[in-house]
Coordinates of C-alpha atoms in Angstrom, one line a residue:
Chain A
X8 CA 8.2 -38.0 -2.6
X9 CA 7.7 -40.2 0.7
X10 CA 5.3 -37.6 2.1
X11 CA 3.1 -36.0 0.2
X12 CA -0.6 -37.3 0.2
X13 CA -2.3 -36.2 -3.3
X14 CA -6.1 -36.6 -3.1
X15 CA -7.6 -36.2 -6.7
X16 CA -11.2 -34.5 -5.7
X17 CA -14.0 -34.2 -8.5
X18 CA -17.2 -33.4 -6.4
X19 CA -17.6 -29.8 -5.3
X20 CA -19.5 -31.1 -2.3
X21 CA -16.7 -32.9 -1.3
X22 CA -16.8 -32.1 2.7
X23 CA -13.3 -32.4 3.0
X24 CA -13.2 -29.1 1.3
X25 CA -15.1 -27.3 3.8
X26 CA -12.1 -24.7 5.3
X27 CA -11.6 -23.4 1.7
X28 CA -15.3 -22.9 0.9
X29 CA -16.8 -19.5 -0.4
X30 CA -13.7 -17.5 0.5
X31 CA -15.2 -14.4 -1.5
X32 CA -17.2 -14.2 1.1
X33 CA -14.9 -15.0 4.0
X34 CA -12.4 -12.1 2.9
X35 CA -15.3 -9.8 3.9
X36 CA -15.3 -10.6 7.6
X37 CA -12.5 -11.6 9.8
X38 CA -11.9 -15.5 9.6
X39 CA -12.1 -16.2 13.0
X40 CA -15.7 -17.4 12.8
X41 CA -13.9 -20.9 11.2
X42 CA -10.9 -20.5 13.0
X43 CA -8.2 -21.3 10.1
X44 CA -5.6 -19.4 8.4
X45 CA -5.4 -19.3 5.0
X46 CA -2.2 -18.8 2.1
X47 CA -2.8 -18.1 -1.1
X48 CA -0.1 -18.6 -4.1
X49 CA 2.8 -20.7 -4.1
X50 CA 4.8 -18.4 -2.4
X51 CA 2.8 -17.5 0.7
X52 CA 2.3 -21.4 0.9
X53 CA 6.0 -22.0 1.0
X54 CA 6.3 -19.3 3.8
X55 CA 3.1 -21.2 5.9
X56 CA 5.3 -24.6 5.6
X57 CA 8.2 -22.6 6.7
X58 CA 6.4 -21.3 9.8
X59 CA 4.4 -22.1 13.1
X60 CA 1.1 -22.3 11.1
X61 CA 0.8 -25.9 9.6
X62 CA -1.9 -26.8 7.5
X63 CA -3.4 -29.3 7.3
X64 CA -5.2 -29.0 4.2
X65 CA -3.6 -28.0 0.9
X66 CA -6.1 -27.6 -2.5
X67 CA -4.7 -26.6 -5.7
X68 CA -4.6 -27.3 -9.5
X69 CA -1.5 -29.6 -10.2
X70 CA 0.8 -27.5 -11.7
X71 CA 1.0 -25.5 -8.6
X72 CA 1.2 -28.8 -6.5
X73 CA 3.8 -29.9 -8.3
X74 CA 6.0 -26.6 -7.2
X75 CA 5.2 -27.0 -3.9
X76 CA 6.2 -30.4 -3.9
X77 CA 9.7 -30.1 -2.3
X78 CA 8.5 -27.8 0.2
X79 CA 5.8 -30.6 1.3
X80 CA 8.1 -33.7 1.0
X81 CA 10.7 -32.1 3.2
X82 CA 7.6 -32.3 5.8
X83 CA 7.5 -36.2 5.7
X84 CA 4.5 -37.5 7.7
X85 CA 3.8 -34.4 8.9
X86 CA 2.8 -33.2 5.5
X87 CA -1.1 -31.6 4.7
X88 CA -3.9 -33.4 3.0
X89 CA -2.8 -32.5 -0.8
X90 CA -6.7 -32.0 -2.7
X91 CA -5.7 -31.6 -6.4
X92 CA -8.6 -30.2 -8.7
X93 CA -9.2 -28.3 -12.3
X94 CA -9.1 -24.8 -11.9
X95 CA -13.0 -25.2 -12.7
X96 CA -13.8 -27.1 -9.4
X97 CA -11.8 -24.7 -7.9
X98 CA -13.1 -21.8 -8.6
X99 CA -16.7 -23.1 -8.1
X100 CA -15.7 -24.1 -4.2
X101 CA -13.9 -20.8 -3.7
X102 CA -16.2 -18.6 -4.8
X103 CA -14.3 -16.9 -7.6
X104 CA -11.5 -17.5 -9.8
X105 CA -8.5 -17.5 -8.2
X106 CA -5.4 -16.7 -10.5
X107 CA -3.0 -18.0 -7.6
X108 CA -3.7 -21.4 -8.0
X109 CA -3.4 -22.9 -4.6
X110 CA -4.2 -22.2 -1.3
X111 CA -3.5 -24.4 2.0
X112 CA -5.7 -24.2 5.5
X113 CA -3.9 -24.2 8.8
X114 CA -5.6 -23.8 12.1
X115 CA -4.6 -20.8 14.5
X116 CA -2.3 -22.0 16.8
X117 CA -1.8 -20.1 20.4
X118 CA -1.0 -16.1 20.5
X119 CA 2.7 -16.7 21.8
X120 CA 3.1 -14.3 25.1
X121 CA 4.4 -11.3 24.8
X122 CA 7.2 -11.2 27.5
X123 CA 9.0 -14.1 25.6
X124 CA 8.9 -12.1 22.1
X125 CA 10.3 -9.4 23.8
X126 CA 12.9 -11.2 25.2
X127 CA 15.2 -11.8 22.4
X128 CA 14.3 -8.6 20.7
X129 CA 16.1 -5.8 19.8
X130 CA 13.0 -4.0 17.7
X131 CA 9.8 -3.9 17.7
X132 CA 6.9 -2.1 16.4
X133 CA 3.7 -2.0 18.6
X134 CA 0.4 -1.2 16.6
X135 CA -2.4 1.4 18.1
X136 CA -6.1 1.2 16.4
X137 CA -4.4 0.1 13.4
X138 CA -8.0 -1.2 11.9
X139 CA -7.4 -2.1 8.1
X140 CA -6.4 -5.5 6.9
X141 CA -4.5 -3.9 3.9
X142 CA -1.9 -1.5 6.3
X143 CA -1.8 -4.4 8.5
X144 CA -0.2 -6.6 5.9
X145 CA 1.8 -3.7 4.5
X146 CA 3.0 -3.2 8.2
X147 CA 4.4 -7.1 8.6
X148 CA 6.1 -7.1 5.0
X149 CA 8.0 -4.4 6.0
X150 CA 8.5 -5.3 9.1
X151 CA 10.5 -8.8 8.1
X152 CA 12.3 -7.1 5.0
X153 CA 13.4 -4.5 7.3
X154 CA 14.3 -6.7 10.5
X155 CA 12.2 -5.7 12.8
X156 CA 11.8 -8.9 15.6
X157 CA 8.1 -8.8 16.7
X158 CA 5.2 -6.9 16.2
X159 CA 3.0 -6.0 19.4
X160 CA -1.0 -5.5 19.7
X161 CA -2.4 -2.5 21.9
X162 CA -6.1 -2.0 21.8
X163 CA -8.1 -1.5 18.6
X164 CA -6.5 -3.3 15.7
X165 CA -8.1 -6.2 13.4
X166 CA -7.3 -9.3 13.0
X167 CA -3.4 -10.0 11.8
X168 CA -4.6 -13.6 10.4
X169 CA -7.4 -12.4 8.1
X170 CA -7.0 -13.6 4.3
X171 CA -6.5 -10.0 2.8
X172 CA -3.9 -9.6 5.8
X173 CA -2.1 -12.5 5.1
X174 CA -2.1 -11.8 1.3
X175 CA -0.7 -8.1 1.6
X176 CA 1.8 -8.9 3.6
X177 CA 3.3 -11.6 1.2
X178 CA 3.2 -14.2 4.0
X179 CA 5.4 -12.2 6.8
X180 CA 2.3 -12.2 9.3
X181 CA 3.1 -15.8 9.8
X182 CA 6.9 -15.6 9.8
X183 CA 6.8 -12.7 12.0
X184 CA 6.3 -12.8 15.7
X185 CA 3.4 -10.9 17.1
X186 CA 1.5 -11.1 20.3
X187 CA -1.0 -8.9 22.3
X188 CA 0.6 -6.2 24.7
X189 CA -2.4 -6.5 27.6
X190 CA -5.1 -8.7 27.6
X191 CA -8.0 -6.8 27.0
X192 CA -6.8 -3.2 26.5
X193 CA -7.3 -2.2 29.9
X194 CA -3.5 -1.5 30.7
X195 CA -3.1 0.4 27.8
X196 CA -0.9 2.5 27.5
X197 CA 0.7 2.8 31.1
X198 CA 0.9 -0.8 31.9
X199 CA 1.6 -1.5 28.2
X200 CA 4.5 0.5 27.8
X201 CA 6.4 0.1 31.2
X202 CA 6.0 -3.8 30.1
X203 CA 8.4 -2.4 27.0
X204 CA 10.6 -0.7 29.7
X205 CA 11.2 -3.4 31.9
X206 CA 12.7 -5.2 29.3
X207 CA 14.6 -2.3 28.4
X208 CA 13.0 -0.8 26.0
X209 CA 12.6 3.1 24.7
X210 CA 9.4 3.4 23.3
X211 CA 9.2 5.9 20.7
X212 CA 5.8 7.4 19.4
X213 CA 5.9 8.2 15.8
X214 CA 3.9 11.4 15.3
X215 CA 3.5 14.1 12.6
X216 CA 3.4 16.6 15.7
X217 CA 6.8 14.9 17.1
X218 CA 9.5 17.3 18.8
X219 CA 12.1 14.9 17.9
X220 CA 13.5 14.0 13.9
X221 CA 13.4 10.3 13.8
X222 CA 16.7 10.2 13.2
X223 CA 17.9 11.1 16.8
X224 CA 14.9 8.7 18.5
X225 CA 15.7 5.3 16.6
X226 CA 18.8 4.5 18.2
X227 CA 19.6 2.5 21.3
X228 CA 19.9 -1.3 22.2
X229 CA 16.3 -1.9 22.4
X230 CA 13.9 0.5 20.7
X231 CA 9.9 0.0 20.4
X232 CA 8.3 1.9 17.2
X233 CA 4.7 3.2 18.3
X234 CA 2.4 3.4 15.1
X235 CA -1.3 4.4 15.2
X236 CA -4.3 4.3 12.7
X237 CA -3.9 6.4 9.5
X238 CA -5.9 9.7 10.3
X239 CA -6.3 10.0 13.8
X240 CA -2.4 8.4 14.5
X241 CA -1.7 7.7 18.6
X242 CA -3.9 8.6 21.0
X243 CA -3.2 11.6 22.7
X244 CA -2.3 9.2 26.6
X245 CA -0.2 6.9 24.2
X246 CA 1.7 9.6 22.9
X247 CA 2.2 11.0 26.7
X248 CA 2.8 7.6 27.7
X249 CA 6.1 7.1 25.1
X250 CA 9.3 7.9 25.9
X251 CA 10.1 10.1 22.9
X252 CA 7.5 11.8 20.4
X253 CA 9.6 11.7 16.8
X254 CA 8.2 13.1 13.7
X255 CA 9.6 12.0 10.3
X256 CA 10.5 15.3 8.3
X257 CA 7.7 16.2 5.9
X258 CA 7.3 18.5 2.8
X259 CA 4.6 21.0 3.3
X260 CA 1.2 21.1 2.7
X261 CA 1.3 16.6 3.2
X262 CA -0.6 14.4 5.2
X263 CA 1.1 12.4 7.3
X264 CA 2.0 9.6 5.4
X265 CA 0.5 5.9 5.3
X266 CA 1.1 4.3 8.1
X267 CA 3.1 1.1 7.2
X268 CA 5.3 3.8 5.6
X269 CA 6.0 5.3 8.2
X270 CA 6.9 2.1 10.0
X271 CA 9.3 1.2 7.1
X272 CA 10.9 4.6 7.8
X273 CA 11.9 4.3 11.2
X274 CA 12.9 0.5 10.5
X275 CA 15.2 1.7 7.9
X276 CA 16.4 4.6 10.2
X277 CA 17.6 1.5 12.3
X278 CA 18.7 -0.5 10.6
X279 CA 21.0 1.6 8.1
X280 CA 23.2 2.3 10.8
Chain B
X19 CA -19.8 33.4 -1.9
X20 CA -19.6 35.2 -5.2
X21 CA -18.0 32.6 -7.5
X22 CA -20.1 29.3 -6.5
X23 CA -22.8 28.1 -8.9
X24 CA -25.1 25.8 -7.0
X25 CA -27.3 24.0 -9.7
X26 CA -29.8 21.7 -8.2
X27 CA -30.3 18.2 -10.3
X28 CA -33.2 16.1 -9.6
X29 CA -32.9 14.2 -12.9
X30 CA -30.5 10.8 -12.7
X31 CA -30.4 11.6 -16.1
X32 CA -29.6 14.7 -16.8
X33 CA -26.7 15.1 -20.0
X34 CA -24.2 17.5 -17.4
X35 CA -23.5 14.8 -15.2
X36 CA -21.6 12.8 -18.2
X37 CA -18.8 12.9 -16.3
X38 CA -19.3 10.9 -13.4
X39 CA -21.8 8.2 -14.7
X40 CA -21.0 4.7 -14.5
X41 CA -17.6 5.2 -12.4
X42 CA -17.3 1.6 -11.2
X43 CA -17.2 0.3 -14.7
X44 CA -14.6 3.3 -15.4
X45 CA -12.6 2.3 -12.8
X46 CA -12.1 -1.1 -14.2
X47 CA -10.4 0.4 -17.1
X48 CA -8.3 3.8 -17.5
X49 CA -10.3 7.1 -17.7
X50 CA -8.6 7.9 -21.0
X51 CA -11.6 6.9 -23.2
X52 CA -13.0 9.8 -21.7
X53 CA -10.3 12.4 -21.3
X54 CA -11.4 12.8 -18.1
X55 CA -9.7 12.8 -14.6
X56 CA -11.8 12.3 -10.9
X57 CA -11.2 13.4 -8.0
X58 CA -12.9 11.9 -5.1
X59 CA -13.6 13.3 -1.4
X60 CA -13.6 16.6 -0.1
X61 CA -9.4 16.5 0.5
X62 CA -8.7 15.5 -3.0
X63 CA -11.0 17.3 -5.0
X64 CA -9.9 20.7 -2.6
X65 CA -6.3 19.6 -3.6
X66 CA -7.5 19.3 -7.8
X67 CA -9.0 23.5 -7.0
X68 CA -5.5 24.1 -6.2
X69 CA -3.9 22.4 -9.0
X70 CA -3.3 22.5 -12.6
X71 CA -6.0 20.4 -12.8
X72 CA -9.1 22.8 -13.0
X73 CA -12.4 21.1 -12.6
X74 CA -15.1 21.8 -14.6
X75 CA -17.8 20.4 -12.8
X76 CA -18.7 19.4 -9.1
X77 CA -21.2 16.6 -8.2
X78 CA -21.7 16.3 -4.7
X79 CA -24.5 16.1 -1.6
X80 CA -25.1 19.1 0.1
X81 CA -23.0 18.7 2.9
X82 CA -20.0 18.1 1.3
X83 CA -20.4 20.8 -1.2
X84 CA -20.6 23.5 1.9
X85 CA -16.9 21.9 3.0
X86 CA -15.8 22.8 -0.5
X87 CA -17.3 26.2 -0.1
X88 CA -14.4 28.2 0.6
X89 CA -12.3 26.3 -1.7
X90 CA -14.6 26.8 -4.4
X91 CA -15.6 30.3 -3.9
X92 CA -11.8 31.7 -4.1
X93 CA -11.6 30.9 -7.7
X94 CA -14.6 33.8 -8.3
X95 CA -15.5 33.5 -12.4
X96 CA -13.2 30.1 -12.6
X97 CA -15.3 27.9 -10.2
X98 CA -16.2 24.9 -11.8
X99 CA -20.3 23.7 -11.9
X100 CA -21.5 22.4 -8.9
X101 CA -24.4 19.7 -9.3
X102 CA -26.1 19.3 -6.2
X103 CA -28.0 16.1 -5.9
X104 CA -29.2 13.4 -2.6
X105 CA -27.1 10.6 -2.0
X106 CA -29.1 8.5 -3.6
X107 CA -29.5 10.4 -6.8
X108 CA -25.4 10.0 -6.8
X109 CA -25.0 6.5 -6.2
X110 CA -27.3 5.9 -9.2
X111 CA -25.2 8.5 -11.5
X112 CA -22.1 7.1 -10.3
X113 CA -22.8 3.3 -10.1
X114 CA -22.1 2.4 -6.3
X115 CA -22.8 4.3 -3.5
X116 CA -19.2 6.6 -2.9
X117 CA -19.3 7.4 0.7
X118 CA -17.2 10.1 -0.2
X119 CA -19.6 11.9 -1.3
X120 CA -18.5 14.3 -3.6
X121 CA -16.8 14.2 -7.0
X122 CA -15.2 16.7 -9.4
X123 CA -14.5 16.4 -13.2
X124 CA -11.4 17.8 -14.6
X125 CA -9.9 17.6 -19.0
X126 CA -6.8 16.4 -18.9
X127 CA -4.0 18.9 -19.5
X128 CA -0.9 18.8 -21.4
X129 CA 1.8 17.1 -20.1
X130 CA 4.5 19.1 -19.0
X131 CA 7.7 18.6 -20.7
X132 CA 10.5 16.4 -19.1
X133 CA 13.3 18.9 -19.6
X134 CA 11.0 22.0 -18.1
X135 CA 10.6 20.0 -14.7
X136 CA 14.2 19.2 -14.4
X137 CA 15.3 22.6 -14.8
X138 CA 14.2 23.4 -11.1
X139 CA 14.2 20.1 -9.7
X140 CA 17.0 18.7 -7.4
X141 CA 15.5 15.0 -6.7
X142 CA 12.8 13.0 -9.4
X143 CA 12.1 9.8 -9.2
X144 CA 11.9 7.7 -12.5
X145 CA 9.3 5.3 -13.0
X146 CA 10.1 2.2 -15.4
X147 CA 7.3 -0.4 -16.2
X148 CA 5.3 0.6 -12.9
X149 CA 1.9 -0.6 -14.2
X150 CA -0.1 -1.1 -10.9
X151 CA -2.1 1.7 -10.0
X152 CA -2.0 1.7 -6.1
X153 CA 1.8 1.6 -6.1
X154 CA 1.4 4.6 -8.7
X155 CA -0.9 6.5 -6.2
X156 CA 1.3 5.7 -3.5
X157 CA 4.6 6.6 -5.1
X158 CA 2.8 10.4 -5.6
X159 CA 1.6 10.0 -2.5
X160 CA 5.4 9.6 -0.8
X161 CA 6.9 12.0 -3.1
X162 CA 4.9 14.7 -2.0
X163 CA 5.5 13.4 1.9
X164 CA 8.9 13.2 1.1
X165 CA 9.7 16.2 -1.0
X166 CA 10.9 14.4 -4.5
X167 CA 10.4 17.6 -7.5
X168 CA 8.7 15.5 -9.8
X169 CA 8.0 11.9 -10.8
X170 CA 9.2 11.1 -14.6
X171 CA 7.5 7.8 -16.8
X172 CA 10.0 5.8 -18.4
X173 CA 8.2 2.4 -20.8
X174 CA 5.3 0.8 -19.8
X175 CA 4.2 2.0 -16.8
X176 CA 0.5 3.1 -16.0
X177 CA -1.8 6.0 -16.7
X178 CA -0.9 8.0 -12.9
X179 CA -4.7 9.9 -13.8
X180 CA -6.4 6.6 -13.8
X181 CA -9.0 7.0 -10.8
X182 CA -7.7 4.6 -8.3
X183 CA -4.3 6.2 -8.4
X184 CA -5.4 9.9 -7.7
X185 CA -7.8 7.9 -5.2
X186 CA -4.6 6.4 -3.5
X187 CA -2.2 9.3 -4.1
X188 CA -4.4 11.5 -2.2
X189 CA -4.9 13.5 -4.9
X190 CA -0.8 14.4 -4.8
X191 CA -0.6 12.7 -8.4
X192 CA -2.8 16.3 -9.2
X193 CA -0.1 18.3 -6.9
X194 CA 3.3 16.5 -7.9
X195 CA 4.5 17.2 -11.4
X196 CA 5.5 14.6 -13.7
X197 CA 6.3 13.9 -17.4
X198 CA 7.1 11.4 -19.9
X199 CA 11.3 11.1 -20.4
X200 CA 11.7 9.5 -23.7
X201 CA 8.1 10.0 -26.3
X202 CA 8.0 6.5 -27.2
X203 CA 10.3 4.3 -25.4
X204 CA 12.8 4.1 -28.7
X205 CA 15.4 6.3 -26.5
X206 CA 15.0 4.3 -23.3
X207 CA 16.9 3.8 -21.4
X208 CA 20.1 5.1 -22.6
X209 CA 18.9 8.4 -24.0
X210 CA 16.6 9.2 -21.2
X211 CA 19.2 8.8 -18.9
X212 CA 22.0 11.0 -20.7
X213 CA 19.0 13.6 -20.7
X214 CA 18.9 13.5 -17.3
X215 CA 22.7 13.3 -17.0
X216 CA 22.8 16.4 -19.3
X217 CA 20.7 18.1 -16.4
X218 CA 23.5 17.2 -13.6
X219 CA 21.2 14.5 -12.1
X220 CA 23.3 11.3 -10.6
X221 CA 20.9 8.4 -11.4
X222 CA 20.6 6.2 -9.0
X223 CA 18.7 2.5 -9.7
X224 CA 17.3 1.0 -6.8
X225 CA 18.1 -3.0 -6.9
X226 CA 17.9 -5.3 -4.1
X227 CA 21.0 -6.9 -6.3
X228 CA 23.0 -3.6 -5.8
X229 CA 26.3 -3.2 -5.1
X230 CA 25.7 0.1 -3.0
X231 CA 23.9 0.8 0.0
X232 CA 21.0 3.8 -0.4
X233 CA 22.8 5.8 2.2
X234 CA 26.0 6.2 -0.1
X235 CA 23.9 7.0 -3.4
X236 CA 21.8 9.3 -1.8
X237 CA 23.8 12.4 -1.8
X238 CA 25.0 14.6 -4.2
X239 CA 23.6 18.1 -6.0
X240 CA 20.7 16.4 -7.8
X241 CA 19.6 12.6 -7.8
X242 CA 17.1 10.6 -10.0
X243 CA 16.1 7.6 -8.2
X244 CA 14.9 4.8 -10.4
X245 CA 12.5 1.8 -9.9
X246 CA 11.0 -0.8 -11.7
X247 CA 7.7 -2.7 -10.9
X248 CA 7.3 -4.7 -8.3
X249 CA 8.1 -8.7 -8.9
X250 CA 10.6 -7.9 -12.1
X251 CA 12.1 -4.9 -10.8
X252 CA 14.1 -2.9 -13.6
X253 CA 15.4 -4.2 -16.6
X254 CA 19.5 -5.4 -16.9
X255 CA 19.5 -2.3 -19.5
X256 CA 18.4 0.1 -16.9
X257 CA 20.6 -0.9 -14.8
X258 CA 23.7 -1.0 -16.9
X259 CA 22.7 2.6 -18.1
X260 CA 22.6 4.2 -14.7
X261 CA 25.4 5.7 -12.7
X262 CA 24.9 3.4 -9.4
X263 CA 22.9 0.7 -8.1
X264 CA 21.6 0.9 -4.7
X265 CA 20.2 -1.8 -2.5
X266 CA 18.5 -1.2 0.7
X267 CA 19.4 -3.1 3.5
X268 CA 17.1 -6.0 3.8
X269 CA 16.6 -8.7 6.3
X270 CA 17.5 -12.1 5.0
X271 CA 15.0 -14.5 3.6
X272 CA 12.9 -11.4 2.7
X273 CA 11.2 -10.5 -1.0
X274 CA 12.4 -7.0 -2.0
X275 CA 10.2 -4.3 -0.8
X276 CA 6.7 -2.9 -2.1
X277 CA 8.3 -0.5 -5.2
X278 CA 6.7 2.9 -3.2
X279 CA 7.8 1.7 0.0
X280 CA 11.3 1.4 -1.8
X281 CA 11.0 5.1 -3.4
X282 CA 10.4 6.5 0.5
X283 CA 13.2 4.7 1.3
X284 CA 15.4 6.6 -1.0
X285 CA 13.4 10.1 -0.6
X286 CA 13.6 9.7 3.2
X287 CA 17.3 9.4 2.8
X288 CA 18.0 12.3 1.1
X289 CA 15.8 14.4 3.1
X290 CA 17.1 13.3 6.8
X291 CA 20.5 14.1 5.9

């Protein structure tokens, strides 16, 4: 195992620690104040090796080290720091006791732009006001078990990289590509959306109220899926702005239903055909 | 407003609030102890008035109480008790402060027999080892979006009247009927399925290891879609025992799906067609 850097760590204090201190607290506001990325469990770890996001830290008990070793040697020099600790020390620098076992640090690295995402894809879902960490997540698991190619940021949303993000979605948020569509909201929707149709996309709006079934609005070479909030859904000048307004069929007396599921829908509409 | 009984409670002590003290311990474990099944926020506890669920008591602010109003008033002599009490009063009943603001009380009724359901059912979905409740809530929650008859408990799967999942159902786990198939496991899964056989049901496992794709298993008179819990999925037995296996079409490199996201999947397919 040419690579891998094992660091035995017995002092809580240790500073090199520092980026996977008091997470209990960190998963109640967006981790951008400390500007790293974290992956909990040996399979969202294997996924962060796997992607852009390399970290540069990795803390964990051995036994969970040990699994992840052939994922880190395969990185040769450019392997993390490994910290190995008891599951004690571990929990007393995390916060709480974490059953996972290992987490790993990486720093955020550049929001890719989103005209070369676009570029090479054939679907896409672009995300409205879509303000909870846990629908987030849901939205990117889906979105790589179900192919889409990138997902796209209007105005609104929260943060894709949070910890309860990254954990939801099993990892996908940093396998999947995603980028803001406008910088700071101020194009959105009609700037937004001809972006999409200069690159020859139809953007379709999904919508409880929509005049069109789903399944006559998801086809075409290059199709962008438009998801708002659950509750208040698209904004009424998004939902003018789309090409197509389509409504997935619904038993009576429902809600709409929860937004990632709804995303998985019109994926699977797509890609069944 | 002839049916409503406003009683006015001052005392965090008072014996008629039983029901809804200590709800963030309760919540930690299922509400069986107490026989007892909450409904939280003005949308599910109006969907738990128009259930077979009838509430015997309301605890609620004001406000929230004169949403419920009309809801409450059409059952006349049946309306349950409604406790009015301040916010503060409330969080100290129930433990934490519910921003939700209301709460209603309901005994548990007898399940409903399996064979009764199937009778007028044309699509169920069959639950085996399904012991997390948000992907319990959310399974009710997409088989009321997406028109499934009923939801039917195979071995080992979770109490569906356990708090969080009527929380994350949306109250649809009071709405959507379901039942035990099998009393004690002993006839699972080959007797459970030959009832539903028996009923002219095609049973249909969900796998991402099957040999199928959803869109040719959908069809047919009547169709019992079954999953397993997410991570193990359903056991070899189950899927010997049932007439088709069914994968979803999945982008490589990809987990399976989240188990309710799967069961839309399957609903949505037999209701587009």
């Amino acid at each position: 195992m040419t690579g891998l850097r094992i660091i035995d760590i017995h002092d809580q204090a240790d500073e090199r620690l520092v980026d996977f201190r008091d997470l209990s607290d960190a998963d109640r506001r967006p981790d951008t104040g400390r500007g790293v990325v974290i992956a909990e469990g040996v399979p969202v770890v294997e996924r962060m090796l796997a992607s852009r996001f390399r970290p540069h830290a990795v803390l964990g008990v051995a036994a969970r080290l040990e699994r992840l070793a052939p994922a880190l040697d395969r990185l040769g020099a450019d392997a993390p720091a490994c910290y190995r600790v008891t599951a004690d020390l571990m929990a007393r620098v995390v916060g709480f006791h974490l059953n996972r076992g290992v987490l790993a640090a990486a720093r955020r690295p550049p929001t890719p732009d989103a005209g070369e995402l676009l570029d090479g894809a054939r679907t896409v879902v672009v995300l409205e006001g879509v303000n909870d960490h846990e629908n987030l997540g849901a939205i990117f698991r889906n979105a790589a078990g179900l192919g889409a190619d990138a997902v796209l940021f209007g105005p609104r949303c929260s943060d894709p990289l949070y910890r309860r993000a990254v954990r939801v979605s099993m990892g996908h948020v940093l396998l999947v590509p995603f980028a803001r569509l406008g910088v700071d909201g101020s194009g959105w929707p009609v700037d937004a959306l001809d972006t999409l149709r200069a690159r020859g996309f139809r953007t379709v709006a999904l919508t409880p109220g929509g005049d069109t079934r789903l399944q006559h609005a998801a086809d075409g070479e290059r199709v962008a899926f438009l998801v708002g909030a659950e509750g208040p859904g698209l904004t009424a000048k998004t939902l003018d702005a789309a090409d197509a307004r389509a409504a997935i069929p619904m038993a009576r007396g429902t809600d709409s239903l929860n937004v990632a599921t709804a995303a998985a829908l019109a994926l699977y509409e797509r890609a069944r055909g």
